[in-house]
CSV table of C-alpha atoms in Angstrom, one decimal:
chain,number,residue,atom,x,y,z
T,16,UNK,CA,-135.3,77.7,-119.8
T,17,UNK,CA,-133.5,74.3,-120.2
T,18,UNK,CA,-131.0,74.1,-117.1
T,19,UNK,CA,-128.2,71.1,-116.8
T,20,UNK,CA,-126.2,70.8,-113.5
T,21,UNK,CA,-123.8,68.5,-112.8
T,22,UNK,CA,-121.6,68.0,-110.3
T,23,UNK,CA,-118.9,68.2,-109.1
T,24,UNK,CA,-117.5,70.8,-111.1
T,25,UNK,CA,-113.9,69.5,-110.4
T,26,UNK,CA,-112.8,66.2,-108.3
T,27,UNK,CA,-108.8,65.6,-107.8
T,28,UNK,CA,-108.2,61.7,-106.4
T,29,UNK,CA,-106.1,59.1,-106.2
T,30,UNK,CA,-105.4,56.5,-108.9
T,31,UNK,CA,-107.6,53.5,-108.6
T,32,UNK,CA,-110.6,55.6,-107.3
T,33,UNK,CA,-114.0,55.2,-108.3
T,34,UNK,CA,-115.5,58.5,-109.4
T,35,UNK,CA,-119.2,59.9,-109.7
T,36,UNK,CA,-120.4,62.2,-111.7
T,37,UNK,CA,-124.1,63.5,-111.7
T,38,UNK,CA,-125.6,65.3,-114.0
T,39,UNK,CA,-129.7,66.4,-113.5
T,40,UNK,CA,-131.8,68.2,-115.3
T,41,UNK,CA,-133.5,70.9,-113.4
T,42,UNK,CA,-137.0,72.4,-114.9
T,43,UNK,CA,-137.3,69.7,-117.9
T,44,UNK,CA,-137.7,65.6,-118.0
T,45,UNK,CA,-134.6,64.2,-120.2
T,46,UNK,CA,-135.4,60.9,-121.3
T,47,UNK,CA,-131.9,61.0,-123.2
T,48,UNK,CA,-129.1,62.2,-121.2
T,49,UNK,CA,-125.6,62.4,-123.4
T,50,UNK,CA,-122.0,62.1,-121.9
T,51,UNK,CA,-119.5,63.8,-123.3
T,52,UNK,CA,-115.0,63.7,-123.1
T,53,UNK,CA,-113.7,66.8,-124.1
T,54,UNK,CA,-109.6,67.3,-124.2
T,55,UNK,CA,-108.0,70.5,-124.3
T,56,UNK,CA,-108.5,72.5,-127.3
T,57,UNK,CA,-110.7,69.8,-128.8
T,58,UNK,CA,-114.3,69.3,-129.1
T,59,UNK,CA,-116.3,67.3,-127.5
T,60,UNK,CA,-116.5,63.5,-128.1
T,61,UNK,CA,-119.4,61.6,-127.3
T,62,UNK,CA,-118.9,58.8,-124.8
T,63,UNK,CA,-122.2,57.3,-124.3
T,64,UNK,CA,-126.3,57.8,-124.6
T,65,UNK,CA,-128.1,57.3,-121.3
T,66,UNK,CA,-131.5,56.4,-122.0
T,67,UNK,CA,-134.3,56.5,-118.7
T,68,UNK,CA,-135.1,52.9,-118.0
T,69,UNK,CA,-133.2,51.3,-119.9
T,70,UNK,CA,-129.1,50.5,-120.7
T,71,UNK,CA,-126.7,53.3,-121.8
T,72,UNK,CA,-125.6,53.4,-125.4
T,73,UNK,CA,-121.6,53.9,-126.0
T,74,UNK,CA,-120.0,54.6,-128.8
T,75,UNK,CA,-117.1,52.7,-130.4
T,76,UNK,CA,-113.9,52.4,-128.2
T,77,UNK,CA,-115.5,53.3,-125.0
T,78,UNK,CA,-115.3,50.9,-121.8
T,79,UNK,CA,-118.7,50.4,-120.5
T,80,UNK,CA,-117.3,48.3,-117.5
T,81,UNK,CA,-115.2,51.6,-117.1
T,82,UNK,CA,-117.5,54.0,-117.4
T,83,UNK,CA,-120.4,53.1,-115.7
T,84,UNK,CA,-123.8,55.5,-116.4
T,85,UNK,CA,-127.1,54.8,-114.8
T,86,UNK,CA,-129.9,56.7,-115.5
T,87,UNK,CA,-132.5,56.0,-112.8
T,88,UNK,CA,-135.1,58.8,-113.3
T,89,UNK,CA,-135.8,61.3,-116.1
T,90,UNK,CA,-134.3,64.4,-114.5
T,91,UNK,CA,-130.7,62.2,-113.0
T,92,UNK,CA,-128.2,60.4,-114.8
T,93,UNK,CA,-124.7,59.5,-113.1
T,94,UNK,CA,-121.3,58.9,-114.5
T,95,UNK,CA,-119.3,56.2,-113.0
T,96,UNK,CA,-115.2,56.6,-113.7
T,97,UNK,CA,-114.3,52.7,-112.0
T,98,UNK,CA,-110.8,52.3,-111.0
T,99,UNK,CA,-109.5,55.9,-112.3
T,100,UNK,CA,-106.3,56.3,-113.6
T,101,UNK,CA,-104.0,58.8,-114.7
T,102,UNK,CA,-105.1,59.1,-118.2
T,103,UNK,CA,-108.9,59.1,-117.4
T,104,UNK,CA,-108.4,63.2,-116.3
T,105,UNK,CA,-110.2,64.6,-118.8
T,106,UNK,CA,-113.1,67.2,-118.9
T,107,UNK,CA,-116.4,65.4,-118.9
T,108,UNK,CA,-120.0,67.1,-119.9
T,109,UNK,CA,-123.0,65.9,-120.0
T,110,UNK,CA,-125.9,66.9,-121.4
T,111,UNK,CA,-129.8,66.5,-121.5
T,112,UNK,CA,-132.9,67.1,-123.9
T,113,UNK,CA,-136.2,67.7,-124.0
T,114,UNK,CA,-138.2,64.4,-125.2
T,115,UNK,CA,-139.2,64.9,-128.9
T,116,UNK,CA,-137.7,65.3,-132.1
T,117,UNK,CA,-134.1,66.7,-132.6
T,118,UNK,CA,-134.5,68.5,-129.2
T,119,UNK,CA,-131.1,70.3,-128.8
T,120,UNK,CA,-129.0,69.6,-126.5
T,121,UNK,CA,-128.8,71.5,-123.2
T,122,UNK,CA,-125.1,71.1,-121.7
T,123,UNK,CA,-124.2,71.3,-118.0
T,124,UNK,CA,-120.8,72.9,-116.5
T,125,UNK,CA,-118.4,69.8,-117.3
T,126,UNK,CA,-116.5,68.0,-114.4
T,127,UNK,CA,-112.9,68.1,-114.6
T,128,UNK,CA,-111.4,65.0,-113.7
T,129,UNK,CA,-107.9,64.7,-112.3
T,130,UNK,CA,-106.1,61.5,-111.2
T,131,UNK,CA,-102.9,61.4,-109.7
G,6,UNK,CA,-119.8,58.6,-139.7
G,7,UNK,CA,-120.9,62.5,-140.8
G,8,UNK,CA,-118.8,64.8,-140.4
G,9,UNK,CA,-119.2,68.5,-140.0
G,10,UNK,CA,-116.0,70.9,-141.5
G,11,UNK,CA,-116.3,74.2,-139.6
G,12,UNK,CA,-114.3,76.8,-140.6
G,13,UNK,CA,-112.3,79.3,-139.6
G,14,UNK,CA,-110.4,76.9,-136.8
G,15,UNK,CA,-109.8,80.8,-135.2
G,16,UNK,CA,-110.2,84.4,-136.0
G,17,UNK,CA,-108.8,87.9,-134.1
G,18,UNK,CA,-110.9,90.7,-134.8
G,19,UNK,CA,-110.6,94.3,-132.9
G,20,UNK,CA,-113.8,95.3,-130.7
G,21,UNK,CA,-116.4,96.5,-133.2
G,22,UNK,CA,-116.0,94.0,-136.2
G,23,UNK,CA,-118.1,91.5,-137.2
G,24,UNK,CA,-117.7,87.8,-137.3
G,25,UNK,CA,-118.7,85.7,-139.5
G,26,UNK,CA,-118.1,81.5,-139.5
G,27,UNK,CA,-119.4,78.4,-141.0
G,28,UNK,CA,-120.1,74.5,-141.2
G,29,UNK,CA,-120.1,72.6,-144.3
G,30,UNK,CA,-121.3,68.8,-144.8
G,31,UNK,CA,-120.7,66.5,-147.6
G,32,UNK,CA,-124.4,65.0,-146.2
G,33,UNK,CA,-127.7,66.4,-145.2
G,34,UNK,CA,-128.8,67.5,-141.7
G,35,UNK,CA,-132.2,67.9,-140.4
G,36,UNK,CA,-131.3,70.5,-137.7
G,37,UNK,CA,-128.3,72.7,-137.1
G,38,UNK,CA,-127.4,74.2,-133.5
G,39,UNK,CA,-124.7,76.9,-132.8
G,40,UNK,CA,-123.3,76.6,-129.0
G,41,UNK,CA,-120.8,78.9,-127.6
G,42,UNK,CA,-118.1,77.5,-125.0
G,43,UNK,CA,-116.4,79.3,-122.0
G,44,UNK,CA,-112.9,78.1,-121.1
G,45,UNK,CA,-113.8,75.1,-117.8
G,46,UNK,CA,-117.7,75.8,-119.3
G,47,UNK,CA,-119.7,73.5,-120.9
G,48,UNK,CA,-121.7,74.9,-124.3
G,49,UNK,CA,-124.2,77.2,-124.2
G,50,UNK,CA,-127.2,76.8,-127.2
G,51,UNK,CA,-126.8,80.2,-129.2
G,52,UNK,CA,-129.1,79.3,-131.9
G,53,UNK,CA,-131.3,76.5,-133.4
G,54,UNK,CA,-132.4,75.8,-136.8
G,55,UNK,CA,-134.8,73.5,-138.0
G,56,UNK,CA,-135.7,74.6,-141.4
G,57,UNK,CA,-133.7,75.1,-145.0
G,58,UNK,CA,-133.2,78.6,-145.2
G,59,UNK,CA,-134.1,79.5,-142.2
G,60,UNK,CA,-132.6,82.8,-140.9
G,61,UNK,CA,-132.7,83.5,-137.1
G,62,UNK,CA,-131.6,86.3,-135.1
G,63,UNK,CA,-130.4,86.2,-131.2
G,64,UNK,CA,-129.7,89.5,-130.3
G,65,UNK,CA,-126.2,90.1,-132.4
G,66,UNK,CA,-126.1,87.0,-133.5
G,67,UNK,CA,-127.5,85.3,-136.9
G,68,UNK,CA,-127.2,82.2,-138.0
G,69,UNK,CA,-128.7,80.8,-141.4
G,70,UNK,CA,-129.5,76.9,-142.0
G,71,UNK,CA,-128.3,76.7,-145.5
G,72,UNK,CA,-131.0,75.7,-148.6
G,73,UNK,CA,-128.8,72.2,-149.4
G,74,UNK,CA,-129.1,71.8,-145.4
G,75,UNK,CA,-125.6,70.6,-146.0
G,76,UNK,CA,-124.6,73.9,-144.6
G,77,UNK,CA,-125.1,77.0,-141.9
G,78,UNK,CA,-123.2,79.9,-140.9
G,79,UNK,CA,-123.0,81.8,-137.9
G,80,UNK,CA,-122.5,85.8,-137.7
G,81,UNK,CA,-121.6,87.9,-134.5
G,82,UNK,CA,-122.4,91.8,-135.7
G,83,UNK,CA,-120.1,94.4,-133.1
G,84,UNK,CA,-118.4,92.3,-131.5
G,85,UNK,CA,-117.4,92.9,-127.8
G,86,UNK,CA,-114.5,91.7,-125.7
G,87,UNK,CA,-117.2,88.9,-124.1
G,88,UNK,CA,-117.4,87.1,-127.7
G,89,UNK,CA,-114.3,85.6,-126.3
G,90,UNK,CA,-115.0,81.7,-127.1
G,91,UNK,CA,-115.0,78.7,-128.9
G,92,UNK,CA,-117.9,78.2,-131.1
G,93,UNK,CA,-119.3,74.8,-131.9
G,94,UNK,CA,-122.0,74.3,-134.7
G,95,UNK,CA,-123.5,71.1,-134.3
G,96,UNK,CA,-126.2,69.4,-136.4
G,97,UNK,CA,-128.7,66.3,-135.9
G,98,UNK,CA,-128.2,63.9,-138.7
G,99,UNK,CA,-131.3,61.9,-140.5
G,100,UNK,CA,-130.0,58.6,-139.1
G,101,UNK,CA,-129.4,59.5,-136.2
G,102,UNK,CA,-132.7,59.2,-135.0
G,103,UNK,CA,-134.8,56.9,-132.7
G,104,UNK,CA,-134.5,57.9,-129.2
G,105,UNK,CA,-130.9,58.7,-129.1
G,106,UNK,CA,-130.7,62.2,-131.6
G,107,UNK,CA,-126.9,61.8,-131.4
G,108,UNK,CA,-125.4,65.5,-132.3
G,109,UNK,CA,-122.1,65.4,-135.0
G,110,UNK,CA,-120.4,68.8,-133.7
G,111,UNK,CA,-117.7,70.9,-136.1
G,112,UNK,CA,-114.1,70.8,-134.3
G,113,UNK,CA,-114.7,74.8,-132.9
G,114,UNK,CA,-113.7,78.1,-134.2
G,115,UNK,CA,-111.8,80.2,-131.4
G,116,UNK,CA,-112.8,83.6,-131.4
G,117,UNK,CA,-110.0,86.4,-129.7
G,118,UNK,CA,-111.5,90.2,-129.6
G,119,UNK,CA,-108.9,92.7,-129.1
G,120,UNK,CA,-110.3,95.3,-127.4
């Protein structure tokens, strides 16, 4: 199997909160971990590339001094909301794959977000 | 960027029908992935692809990685009332290699089964 948790599954907190969001891989090493934004009724947008070892990857429009991603060992990469507000409550996912060539992607559970 | 068109955006079928849904490109892709989503869920992999004109089977599902690889389609044969779902194909593009293997995903197709 190819198993993705993260957690938490849901957080509710306080505008200007800092948030974490971990996502491991549980019987595989990921060298690339993927962070996904998903809004209702949508699919899922691509945030950010974590990469083992080295500095995340984001995509066009995304705050990297917002959201901060670390990716420290090949089976853990956290997700960072800084200074949450309001309009950050989204569903996040993350997902993981297997080193090699167009691995697919294995998705955990999603965290959904919720600032007040 | 690519961009997948996935169609239909949703379908309701009766318990017992069979489903059938698709993903065009105007561009090449060297894999495509079918993944099913539960409502507060993240995707679950259905099916991989990895070849033109590949056809593979999970169970009642098929799905078919079109000849051009600009295309794929996904069929659910008897549908039950657990079908319920959105249904994302997704595809690795040739560029998007390296170490990142970004996926481009379609926008969804809702499936509703009436049982």
């Amino acid at each position: 199997g190819a198993v993705v948790s993260q957690h938490p599954s849901w957080v509710i907190c306080k505008s200007g909160t800092s948030v974490k969001i971990e996502c491991r891989s549980l019987d595989f090493q990921a060298t690339t971990m993927f962070w996904y934004r998903q809004f209702p009724k949508q699919s899922l947008m691509l945030m950010a590339t974590s990469n083992e070892g080295s500095k995340a990857t984001y995509e066009q429009g995304v705050e990297k001094d917002k959201f901060l991603i670390n990716h420290a060992s090949l089976t853990l990469s956290t997700l960072t909301v800084t200074s949450a507000h309001p309009e950050d409550s989204s569903f996040y996912i993350c997902s993981a794959s297997r080193t090699g060539s167009f691995q697919p992607q294995h998705f955990g559970d999603g965290t959904r977000l919720s600032i007040l | 960027g690519q961009q997948l068109n996935q169609s239909p955006q949703s379908m309701f079928i009766q318990e017992g029908e069979d489903v059938s849904m698709n993903c065009t490109s105007s561009s090449i892709f060297n894999t495509w992935l079918w993944y099913k989503q539960d409502p507060g869920e993240g995707p679950v992999l259905l099916i991989a692809l990895y070849k033109a004109g590949e056809l593979t089977s999970n169970g009642r599902l098929t799905a078919q990685f079109g000849i051009t690889r600009k295309d794929s389609f996904l069929n659910i044969s008897a549908s039950i009332p657990s079908d319920v779902g959105i249904y994302f194909c997704a595809g690795h593009a040739p560029n998007s290699g390296g170490s990142n293997y970004k996926l481009t995903f379609g926008k969804g197709t809702l499936l509703t089964v009436n049982p």
